[in-house]
mmCIF file of C-alpha atoms and ligand atoms in Angstrom:
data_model
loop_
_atom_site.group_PDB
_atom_site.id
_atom_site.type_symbol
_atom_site.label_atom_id
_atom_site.label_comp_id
_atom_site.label_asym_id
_atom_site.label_seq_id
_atom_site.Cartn_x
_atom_site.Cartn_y
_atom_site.Cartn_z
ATOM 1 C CA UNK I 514 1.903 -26.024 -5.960
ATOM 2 C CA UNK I 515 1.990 -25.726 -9.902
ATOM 3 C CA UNK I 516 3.484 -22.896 -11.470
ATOM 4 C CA UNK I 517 0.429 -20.819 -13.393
ATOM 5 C CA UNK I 518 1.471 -22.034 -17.298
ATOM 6 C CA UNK I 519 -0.447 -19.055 -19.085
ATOM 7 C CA UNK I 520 0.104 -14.965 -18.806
ATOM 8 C CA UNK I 521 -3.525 -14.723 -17.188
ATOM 9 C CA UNK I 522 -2.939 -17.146 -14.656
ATOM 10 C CA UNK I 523 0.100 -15.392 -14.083
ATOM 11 C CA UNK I 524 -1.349 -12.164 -13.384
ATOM 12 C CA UNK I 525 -4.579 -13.876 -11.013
ATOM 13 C CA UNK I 526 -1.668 -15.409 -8.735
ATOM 14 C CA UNK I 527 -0.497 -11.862 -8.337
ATOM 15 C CA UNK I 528 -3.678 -10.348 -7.740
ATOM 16 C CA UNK I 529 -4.730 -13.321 -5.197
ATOM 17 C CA UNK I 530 -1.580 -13.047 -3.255
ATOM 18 C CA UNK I 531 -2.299 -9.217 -3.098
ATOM 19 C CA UNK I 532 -5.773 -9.713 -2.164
ATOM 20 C CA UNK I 533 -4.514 -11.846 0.962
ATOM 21 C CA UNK I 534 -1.665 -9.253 1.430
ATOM 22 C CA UNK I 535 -4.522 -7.003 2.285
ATOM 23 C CA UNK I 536 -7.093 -9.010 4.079
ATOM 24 C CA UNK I 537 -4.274 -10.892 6.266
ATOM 25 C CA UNK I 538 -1.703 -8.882 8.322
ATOM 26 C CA UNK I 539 0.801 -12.421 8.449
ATOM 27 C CA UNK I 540 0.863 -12.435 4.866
ATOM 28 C CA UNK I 541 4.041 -11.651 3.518
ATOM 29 C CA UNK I 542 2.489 -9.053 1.097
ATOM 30 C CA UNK I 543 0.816 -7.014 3.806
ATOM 31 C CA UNK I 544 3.527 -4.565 4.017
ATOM 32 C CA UNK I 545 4.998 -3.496 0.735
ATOM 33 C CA UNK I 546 8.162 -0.800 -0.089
ATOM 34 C CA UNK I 547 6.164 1.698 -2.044
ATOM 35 C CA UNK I 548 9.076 3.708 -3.681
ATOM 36 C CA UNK I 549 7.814 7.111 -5.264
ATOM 37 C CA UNK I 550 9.503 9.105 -8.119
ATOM 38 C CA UNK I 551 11.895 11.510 -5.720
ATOM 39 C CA UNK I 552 13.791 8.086 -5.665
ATOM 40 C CA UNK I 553 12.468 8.013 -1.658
ATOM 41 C CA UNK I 554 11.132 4.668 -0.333
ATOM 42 C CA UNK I 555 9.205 3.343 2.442
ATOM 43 C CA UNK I 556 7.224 0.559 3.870
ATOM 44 C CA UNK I 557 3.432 0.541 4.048
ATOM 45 C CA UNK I 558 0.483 -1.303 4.926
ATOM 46 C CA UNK I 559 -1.788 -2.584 1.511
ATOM 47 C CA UNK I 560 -5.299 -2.069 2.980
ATOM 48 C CA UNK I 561 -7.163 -2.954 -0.140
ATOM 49 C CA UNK I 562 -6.884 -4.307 -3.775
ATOM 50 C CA UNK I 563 -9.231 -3.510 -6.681
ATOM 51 C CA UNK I 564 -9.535 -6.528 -8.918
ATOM 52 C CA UNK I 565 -11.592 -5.345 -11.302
ATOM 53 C CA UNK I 566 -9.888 -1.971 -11.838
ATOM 54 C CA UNK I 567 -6.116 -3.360 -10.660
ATOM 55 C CA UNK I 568 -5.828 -0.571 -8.140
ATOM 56 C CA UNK I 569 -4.093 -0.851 -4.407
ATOM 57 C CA UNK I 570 -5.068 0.925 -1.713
ATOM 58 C CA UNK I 571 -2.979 2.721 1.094
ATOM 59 C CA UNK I 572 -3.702 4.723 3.819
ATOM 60 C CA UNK I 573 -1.525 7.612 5.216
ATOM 61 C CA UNK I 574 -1.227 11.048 7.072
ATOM 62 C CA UNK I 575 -2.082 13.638 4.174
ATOM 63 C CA UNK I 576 1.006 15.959 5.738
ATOM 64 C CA UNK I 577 3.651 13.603 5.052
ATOM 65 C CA UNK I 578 6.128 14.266 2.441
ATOM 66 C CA UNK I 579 5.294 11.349 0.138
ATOM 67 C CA UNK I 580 1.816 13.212 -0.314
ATOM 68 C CA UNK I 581 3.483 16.707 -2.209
ATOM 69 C CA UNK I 582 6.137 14.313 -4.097
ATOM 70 C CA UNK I 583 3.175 12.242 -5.648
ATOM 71 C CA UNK I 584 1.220 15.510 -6.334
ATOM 72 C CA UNK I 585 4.260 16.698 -8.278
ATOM 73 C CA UNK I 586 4.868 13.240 -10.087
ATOM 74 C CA UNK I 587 2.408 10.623 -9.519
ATOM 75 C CA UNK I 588 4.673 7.910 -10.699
ATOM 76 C CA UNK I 589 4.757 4.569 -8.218
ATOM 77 C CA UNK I 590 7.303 1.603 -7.649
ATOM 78 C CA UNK I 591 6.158 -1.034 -5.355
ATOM 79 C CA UNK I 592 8.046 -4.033 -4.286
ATOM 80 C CA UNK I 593 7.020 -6.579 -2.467
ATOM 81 C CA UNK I 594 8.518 -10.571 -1.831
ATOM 82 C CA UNK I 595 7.068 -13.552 -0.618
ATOM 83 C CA UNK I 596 10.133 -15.752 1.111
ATOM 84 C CA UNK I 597 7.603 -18.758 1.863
ATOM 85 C CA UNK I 598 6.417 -19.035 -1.513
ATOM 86 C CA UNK I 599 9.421 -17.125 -3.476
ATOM 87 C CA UNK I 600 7.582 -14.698 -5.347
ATOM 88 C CA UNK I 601 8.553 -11.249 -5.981
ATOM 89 C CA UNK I 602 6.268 -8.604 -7.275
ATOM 90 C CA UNK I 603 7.672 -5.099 -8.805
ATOM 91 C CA UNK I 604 4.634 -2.916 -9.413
ATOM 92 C CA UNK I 605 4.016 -0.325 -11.238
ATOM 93 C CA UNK I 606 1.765 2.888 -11.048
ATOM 94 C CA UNK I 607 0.384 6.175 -10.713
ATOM 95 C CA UNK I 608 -0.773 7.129 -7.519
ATOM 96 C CA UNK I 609 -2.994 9.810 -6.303
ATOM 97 C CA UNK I 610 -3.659 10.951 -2.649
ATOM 98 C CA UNK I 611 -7.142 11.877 -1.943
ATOM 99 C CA UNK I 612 -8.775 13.109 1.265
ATOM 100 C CA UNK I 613 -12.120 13.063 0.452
ATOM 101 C CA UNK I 614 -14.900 11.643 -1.066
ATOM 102 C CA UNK I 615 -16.396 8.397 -0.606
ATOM 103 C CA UNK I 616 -13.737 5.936 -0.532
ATOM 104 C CA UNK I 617 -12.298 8.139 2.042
ATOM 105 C CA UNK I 618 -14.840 8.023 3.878
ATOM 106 C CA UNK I 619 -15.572 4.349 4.262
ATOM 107 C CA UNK I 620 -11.556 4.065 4.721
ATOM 108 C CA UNK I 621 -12.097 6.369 7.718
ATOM 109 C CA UNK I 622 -15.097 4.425 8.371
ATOM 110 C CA UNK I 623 -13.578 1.204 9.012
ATOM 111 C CA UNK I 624 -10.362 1.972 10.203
ATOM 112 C CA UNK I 625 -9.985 0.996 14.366
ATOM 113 C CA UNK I 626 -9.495 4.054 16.969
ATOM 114 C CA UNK I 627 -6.254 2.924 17.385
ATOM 115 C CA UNK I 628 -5.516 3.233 13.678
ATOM 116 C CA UNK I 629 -7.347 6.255 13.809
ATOM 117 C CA UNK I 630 -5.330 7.610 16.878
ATOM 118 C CA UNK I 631 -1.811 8.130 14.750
ATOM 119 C CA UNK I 632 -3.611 11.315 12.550
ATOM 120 C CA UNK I 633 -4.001 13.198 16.490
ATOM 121 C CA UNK I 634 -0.310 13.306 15.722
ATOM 122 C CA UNK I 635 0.309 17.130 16.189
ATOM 123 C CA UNK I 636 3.479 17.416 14.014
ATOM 124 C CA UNK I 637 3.691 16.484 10.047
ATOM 125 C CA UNK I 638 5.493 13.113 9.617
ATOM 126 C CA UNK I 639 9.360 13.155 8.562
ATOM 127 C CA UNK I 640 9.276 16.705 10.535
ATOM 128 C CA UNK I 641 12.923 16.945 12.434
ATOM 129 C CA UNK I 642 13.246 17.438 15.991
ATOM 130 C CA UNK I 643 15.532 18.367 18.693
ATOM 131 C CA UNK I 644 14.730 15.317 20.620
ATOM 132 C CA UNK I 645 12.599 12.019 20.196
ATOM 133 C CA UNK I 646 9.174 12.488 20.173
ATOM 134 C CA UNK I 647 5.777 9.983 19.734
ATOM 135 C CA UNK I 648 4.173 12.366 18.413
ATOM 136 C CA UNK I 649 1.289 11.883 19.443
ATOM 137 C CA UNK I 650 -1.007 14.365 22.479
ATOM 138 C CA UNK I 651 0.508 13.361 25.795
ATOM 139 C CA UNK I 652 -3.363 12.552 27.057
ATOM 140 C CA UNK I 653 -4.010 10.214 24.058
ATOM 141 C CA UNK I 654 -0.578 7.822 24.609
ATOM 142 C CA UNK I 655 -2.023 5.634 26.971
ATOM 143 C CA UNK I 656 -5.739 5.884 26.252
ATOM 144 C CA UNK I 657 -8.050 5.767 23.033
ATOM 145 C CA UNK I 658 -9.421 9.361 21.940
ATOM 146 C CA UNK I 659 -12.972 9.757 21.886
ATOM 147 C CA UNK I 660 -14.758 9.536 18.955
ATOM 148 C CA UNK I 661 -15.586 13.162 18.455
ATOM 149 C CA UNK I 662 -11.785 14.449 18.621
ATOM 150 C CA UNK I 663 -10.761 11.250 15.977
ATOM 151 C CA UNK I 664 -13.890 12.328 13.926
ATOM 152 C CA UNK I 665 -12.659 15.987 13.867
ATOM 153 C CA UNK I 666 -9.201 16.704 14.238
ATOM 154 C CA UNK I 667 -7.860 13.182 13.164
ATOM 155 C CA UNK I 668 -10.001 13.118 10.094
ATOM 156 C CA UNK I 669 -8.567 16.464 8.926
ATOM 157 C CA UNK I 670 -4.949 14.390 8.290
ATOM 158 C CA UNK I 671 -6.348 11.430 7.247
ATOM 159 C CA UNK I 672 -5.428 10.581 3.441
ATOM 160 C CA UNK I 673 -5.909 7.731 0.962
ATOM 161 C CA UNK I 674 -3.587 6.898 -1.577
ATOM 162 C CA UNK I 675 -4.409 5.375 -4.451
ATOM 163 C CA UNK I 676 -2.005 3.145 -7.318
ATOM 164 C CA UNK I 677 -3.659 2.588 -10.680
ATOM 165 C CA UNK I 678 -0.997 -0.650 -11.801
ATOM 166 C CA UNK I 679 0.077 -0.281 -14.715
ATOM 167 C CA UNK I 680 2.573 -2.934 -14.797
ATOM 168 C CA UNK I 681 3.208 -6.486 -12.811
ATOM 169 C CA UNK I 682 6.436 -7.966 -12.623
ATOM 170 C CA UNK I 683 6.140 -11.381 -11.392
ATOM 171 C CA UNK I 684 8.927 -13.877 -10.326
ATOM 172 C CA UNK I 685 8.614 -16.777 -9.478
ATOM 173 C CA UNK I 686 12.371 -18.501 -7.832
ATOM 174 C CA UNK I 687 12.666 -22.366 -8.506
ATOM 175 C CA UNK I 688 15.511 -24.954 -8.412
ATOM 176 C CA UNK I 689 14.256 -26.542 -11.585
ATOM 177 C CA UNK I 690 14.057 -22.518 -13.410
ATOM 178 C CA UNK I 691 12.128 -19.755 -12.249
ATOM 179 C CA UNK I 692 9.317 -17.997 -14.504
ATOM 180 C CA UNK I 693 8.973 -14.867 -14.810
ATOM 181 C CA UNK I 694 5.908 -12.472 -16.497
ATOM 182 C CA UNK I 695 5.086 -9.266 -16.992
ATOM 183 C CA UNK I 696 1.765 -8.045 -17.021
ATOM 184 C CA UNK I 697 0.896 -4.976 -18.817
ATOM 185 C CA UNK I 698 -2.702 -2.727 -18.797
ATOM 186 C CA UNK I 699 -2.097 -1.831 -22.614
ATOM 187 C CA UNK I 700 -2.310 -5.501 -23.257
ATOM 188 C CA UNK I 701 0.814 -6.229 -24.077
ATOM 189 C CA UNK I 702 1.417 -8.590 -21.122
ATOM 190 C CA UNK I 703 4.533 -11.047 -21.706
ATOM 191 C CA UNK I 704 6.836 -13.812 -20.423
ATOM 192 C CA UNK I 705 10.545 -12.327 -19.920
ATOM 193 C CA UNK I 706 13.753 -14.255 -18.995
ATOM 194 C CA UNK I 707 13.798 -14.382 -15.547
HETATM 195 C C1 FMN M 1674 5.603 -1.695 9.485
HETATM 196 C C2 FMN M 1674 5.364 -0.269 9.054
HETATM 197 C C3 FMN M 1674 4.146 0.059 8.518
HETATM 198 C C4 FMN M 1674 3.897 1.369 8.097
HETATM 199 N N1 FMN M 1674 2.690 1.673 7.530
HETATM 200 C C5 FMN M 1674 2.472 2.931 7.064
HETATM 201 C C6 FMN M 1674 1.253 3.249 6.396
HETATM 202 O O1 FMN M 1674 0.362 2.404 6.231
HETATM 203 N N2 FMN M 1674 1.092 4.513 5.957
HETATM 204 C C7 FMN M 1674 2.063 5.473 6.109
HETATM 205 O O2 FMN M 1674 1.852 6.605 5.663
HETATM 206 N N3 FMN M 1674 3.218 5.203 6.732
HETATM 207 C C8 FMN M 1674 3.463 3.953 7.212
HETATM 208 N N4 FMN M 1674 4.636 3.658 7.840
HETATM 209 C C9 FMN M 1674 5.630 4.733 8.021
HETATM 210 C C10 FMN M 1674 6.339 4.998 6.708
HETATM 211 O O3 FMN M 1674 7.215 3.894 6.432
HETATM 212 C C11 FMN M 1674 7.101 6.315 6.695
HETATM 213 O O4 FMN M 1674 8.122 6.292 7.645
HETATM 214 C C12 FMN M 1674 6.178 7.518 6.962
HETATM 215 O O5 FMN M 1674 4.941 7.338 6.282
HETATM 216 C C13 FMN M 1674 6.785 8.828 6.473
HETATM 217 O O6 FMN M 1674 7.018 8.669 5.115
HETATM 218 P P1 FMN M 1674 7.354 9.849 4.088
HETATM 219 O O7 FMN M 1674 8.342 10.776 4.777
HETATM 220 O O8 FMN M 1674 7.958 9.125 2.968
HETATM 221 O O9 FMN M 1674 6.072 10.518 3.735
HETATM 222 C C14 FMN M 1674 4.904 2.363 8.260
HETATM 223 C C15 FMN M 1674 6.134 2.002 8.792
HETATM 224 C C16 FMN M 1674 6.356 0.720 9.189
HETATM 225 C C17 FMN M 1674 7.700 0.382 9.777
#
Protein backbone atom coordinates (compact mmCIF):
# COMPACT_ATOMS: atom_id res chain seq x y z
CA UNK A 1 0.00 0.00 0.00
CA UNK A 2 1.25 3.70 -0.63
CA UNK A 3 2.70 5.60 2.01
CA UNK A 4 0.10 8.75 2.81
CA UNK A 5 2.46 11.73 0.99
CA UNK A 6 0.75 14.74 2.93
CA UNK A 7 0.56 15.54 6.98
CA UNK A 8 -3.38 15.04 6.76
CA UNK A 9 -3.24 11.85 5.21
CA UNK A 10 -0.83 11.06 7.70
CA UNK A 11 -2.90 11.73 10.57
CA UNK A 12 -6.40 9.86 8.77
CA UNK A 13 -4.13 6.57 8.54
CA UNK A 14 -3.69 6.95 12.25
CA UNK A 15 -7.09 7.65 13.09
CA UNK A 16 -8.41 4.70 10.64
CA UNK A 17 -6.09 2.19 12.08
CA UNK A 18 -7.39 3.35 15.57
CA UNK A 19 -10.87 3.22 14.52
CA UNK A 20 -10.32 -0.60 13.54
CA UNK A 21 -8.18 -1.00 16.75
CA UNK A 22 -11.47 -0.40 18.42
CA UNK A 23 -14.13 -1.99 16.36
CA UNK A 24 -11.87 -5.27 15.75
CA UNK A 25 -10.39 -7.23 18.72
CA UNK A 26 -7.53 -9.02 15.99
CA UNK A 27 -6.37 -5.74 15.15
CA UNK A 28 -3.10 -5.07 16.30
CA UNK A 29 -4.21 -1.68 17.82
CA UNK A 30 -6.92 -3.16 20.00
CA UNK A 31 -4.81 -3.32 22.99
CA UNK A 32 -2.59 -0.36 23.56
CA UNK A 33 0.22 0.39 26.64
CA UNK A 34 -1.44 3.43 28.07
CA UNK A 35 1.49 4.79 30.26
CA UNK A 36 0.27 7.57 32.80
CA UNK A 37 2.43 10.36 34.40
CA UNK A 38 3.57 8.24 37.79
CA UNK A 39 5.86 6.71 35.01
CA UNK A 40 3.40 3.33 35.58
CA UNK A 41 2.25 1.47 32.43
CA UNK A 42 -0.21 -0.99 31.39
CA UNK A 43 -2.08 -2.62 28.64
CA UNK A 44 -5.69 -1.83 27.79
CA UNK A 45 -8.45 -2.44 25.58
CA UNK A 46 -9.34 0.91 23.04
CA UNK A 47 -13.17 0.60 23.06
CA UNK A 48 -13.83 3.69 21.06
CA UNK A 49 -12.25 6.57 18.99
CA UNK A 50 -13.68 10.08 18.51
CA UNK A 51 -12.82 11.34 15.06
CA UNK A 52 -14.20 14.40 15.14
CA UNK A 53 -12.95 15.45 18.59
CA UNK A 54 -9.56 13.00 18.43
CA UNK A 55 -10.49 11.42 21.72
CA UNK A 56 -9.96 7.46 22.74
CA UNK A 57 -11.97 5.74 24.83
CA UNK A 58 -11.14 3.15 27.67
CA UNK A 59 -12.97 1.41 30.04
CA UNK A 60 -11.79 0.42 33.60
CA UNK A 61 -12.61 -0.36 37.35
CA UNK A 62 -12.92 3.28 38.91
CA UNK A 63 -10.85 1.74 42.18
CA UNK A 64 -7.79 1.01 40.41
CA UNK A 65 -4.77 2.99 40.99
CA UNK A 66 -4.40 4.47 37.50
CA UNK A 67 -7.81 6.31 38.35
CA UNK A 68 -6.20 8.66 41.58
CA UNK A 69 -2.76 9.03 39.49
CA UNK A 70 -4.75 10.60 36.48
CA UNK A 71 -6.88 12.68 38.95
CA UNK A 72 -3.61 14.06 40.32
CA UNK A 73 -1.95 14.56 36.77
CA UNK A 74 -4.04 13.89 33.86
CA UNK A 75 -1.13 13.61 31.55
CA UNK A 76 -1.30 10.32 29.00
CA UNK A 77 1.37 8.28 26.92
CA UNK A 78 -0.01 5.69 24.71
CA UNK A 79 1.90 3.34 22.57
CA UNK A 80 0.76 1.18 20.36
CA UNK A 81 2.59 -0.95 17.09
CA UNK A 82 1.31 -2.58 14.23
CA UNK A 83 3.99 -5.59 13.27
CA UNK A 84 1.85 -6.53 10.02
CA UNK A 85 1.81 -3.20 8.69
CA UNK A 86 4.94 -1.59 10.72
CA UNK A 87 3.42 1.32 12.15
CA UNK A 88 4.00 2.66 15.47
CA UNK A 89 1.84 5.21 17.14
CA UNK A 90 3.09 7.29 20.41
CA UNK A 91 0.09 9.26 21.62
CA UNK A 92 -0.33 11.86 23.49
CA UNK A 93 -2.99 13.20 26.05
CA UNK A 94 -4.89 14.20 28.92
CA UNK A 95 -7.11 11.83 30.30
CA UNK A 96 -9.97 12.05 32.61
CA UNK A 97 -11.89 9.19 34.40
CA UNK A 98 -15.53 9.69 34.63
CA UNK A 99 -18.23 7.51 36.18
CA UNK A 100 -21.12 9.09 35.17
CA UNK A 101 -23.05 10.78 32.83
CA UNK A 102 -24.10 9.78 29.53
CA UNK A 103 -21.25 8.32 27.84
CA UNK A 104 -21.02 6.23 30.86
CA UNK A 105 -23.95 5.14 30.60
CA UNK A 106 -24.20 3.90 27.05
CA UNK A 107 -20.52 2.38 27.82
CA UNK A 108 -22.30 0.42 30.58
CA UNK A 109 -25.02 0.01 28.20
CA UNK A 110 -23.30 -1.91 25.67
CA UNK A 111 -20.76 -3.59 27.42
CA UNK A 112 -21.53 -7.81 27.56
CA UNK A 113 -22.34 -9.44 31.18
CA UNK A 114 -19.25 -10.98 30.96
CA UNK A 115 -17.47 -7.66 30.55
CA UNK A 116 -19.69 -6.43 33.01
CA UNK A 117 -18.94 -9.37 35.48
CA UNK A 118 -15.06 -8.15 36.28
CA UNK A 119 -16.57 -4.73 38.35
CA UNK A 120 -18.43 -7.71 40.97
CA UNK A 121 -14.74 -7.91 41.74
CA UNK A 122 -14.89 -7.38 45.60
CA UNK A 123 -11.29 -6.09 46.09
CA UNK A 124 -9.73 -2.76 44.32
CA UNK A 125 -7.39 -3.81 41.45
CA UNK A 126 -3.44 -3.80 42.13
CA UNK A 127 -4.67 -4.56 45.93
CA UNK A 128 -1.86 -7.16 47.45
CA UNK A 129 -2.72 -10.38 48.83
CA UNK A 130 -1.54 -13.18 50.87
CA UNK A 131 -2.42 -15.64 48.26
CA UNK A 132 -3.79 -15.68 44.56
CA UNK A 133 -7.07 -14.65 44.21
CA UNK A 134 -9.74 -14.12 40.95
CA UNK A 135 -11.21 -11.80 42.52
CA UNK A 136 -14.16 -12.16 41.64
CA UNK A 137 -17.63 -13.65 44.17
CA UNK A 138 -17.07 -17.39 44.36
CA UNK A 139 -20.97 -17.81 43.00
CA UNK A 140 -20.30 -15.56 39.94
CA UNK A 141 -16.88 -17.64 38.60
CA UNK A 142 -18.63 -20.09 36.76
CA UNK A 143 -21.94 -18.42 35.97
CA UNK A 144 -23.10 -14.90 34.56
CA UNK A 145 -24.60 -12.49 37.38
CA UNK A 146 -27.98 -11.43 36.92
CA UNK A 147 -28.73 -8.33 35.61
CA UNK A 148 -29.91 -6.60 38.72
CA UNK A 149 -26.59 -7.34 40.85
CA UNK A 150 -24.32 -6.10 37.44
CA UNK A 151 -26.80 -3.10 37.25
CA UNK A 152 -26.18 -2.29 40.98
CA UNK A 153 -23.16 -3.29 42.54
CA UNK A 154 -21.03 -3.67 39.27
CA UNK A 155 -22.09 -0.32 37.99
CA UNK A 156 -20.90 1.37 41.20
CA UNK A 157 -16.99 0.44 39.93
CA UNK A 158 -17.53 0.88 36.57
CA UNK A 159 -15.37 3.91 35.08
CA UNK A 160 -14.62 5.48 31.69
CA UNK A 161 -11.54 6.99 30.84
CA UNK A 162 -11.19 9.41 28.54
CA UNK A 163 -7.72 10.79 26.31
CA UNK A 164 -8.15 14.14 24.60
CA UNK A 165 -4.81 13.55 21.90
CA UNK A 166 -2.97 16.08 21.80
CA UNK A 167 -0.19 14.74 19.86
CA UNK A 168 0.34 11.71 17.12
CA UNK A 169 3.54 10.29 16.51
CA UNK A 170 3.41 8.23 13.51
CA UNK A 171 6.08 5.81 12.05
CA UNK A 172 5.97 4.25 9.44
CA UNK A 173 9.26 1.28 9.07
CA UNK A 174 10.33 0.69 5.33
CA UNK A 175 13.37 -0.87 3.57
CA UNK A 176 13.41 1.91 1.03
CA UNK A 177 13.17 4.82 4.35
CA UNK A 178 10.58 5.05 6.79
CA UNK A 179 8.36 8.35 7.27
CA UNK A 180 7.65 9.64 10.07
CA UNK A 181 4.92 12.67 11.22
CA UNK A 182 3.81 14.27 13.94
CA UNK A 183 0.51 15.50 14.32
CA UNK A 184 -0.22 18.27 16.59
CA UNK A 185 -3.95 19.83 17.89
CA UNK A 186 -2.35 23.46 17.97
CA UNK A 187 -1.79 23.03 14.31
CA UNK A 188 1.51 22.78 14.15
CA UNK A 189 1.53 19.21 12.76
CA UNK A 190 5.01 18.24 11.02
CA UNK A 191 7.20 15.66 9.24
CA UNK A 192 10.30 14.69 11.62
CA UNK A 193 13.33 12.46 10.76
CA UNK A 194 12.33 9.24 11.47
C1 LIG B 1 -4.98 -8.05 27.47
C2 LIG B 1 -5.29 -7.17 28.66
C3 LIG B 1 -6.32 -6.28 28.56
C4 LIG B 1 -6.63 -5.44 29.64
N1 LIG B 1 -7.63 -4.52 29.51
C5 LIG B 1 -7.89 -3.67 30.54
C6 LIG B 1 -8.88 -2.65 30.40
O1 LIG B 1 -9.53 -2.52 29.36
N2 LIG B 1 -9.09 -1.84 31.45
C7 LIG B 1 -8.37 -1.94 32.62
O2 LIG B 1 -8.60 -1.14 33.53
N3 LIG B 1 -7.43 -2.89 32.78
C8 LIG B 1 -7.16 -3.76 31.77
N4 LIG B 1 -6.20 -4.72 31.91
C9 LIG B 1 -5.49 -4.82 33.20
C10 LIG B 1 -4.46 -3.71 33.30
O3 LIG B 1 -3.38 -4.01 32.39
C11 LIG B 1 -3.94 -3.51 34.72
O4 LIG B 1 -3.27 -4.65 35.15
C12 LIG B 1 -5.07 -3.17 35.70
O5 LIG B 1 -6.00 -2.28 35.08
C13 LIG B 1 -4.55 -2.49 36.96
O6 LIG B 1 -3.90 -1.34 36.54
P1 LIG B 1 -3.45 -0.14 37.49
O7 LIG B 1 -2.87 -0.75 38.76
O8 LIG B 1 -2.42 0.53 36.68
O9 LIG B 1 -4.64 0.71 37.74
C14 LIG B 1 -5.88 -5.55 30.85
C15 LIG B 1 -4.83 -6.46 30.92
C16 LIG B 1 -4.55 -7.26 29.85
C17 LIG B 1 -3.42 -8.24 29.98
Amino acid sequence: MALPDTLDAVFSDALDRLEEGARNRRSAMHLPVVATADADARVMVLRHVDREHVEMRFHTDARAPKTAAIASDPRIGLLCYDADARVQLRLRGTGRIETEGAEVEAAWEESSNFARRCYLAPHPPSSAHAAPLPNLPDDVRESEPDEARLNHEARAHFAILKVRLEEIDWFSLAHDGHRRALWRRDGKSTWLAP
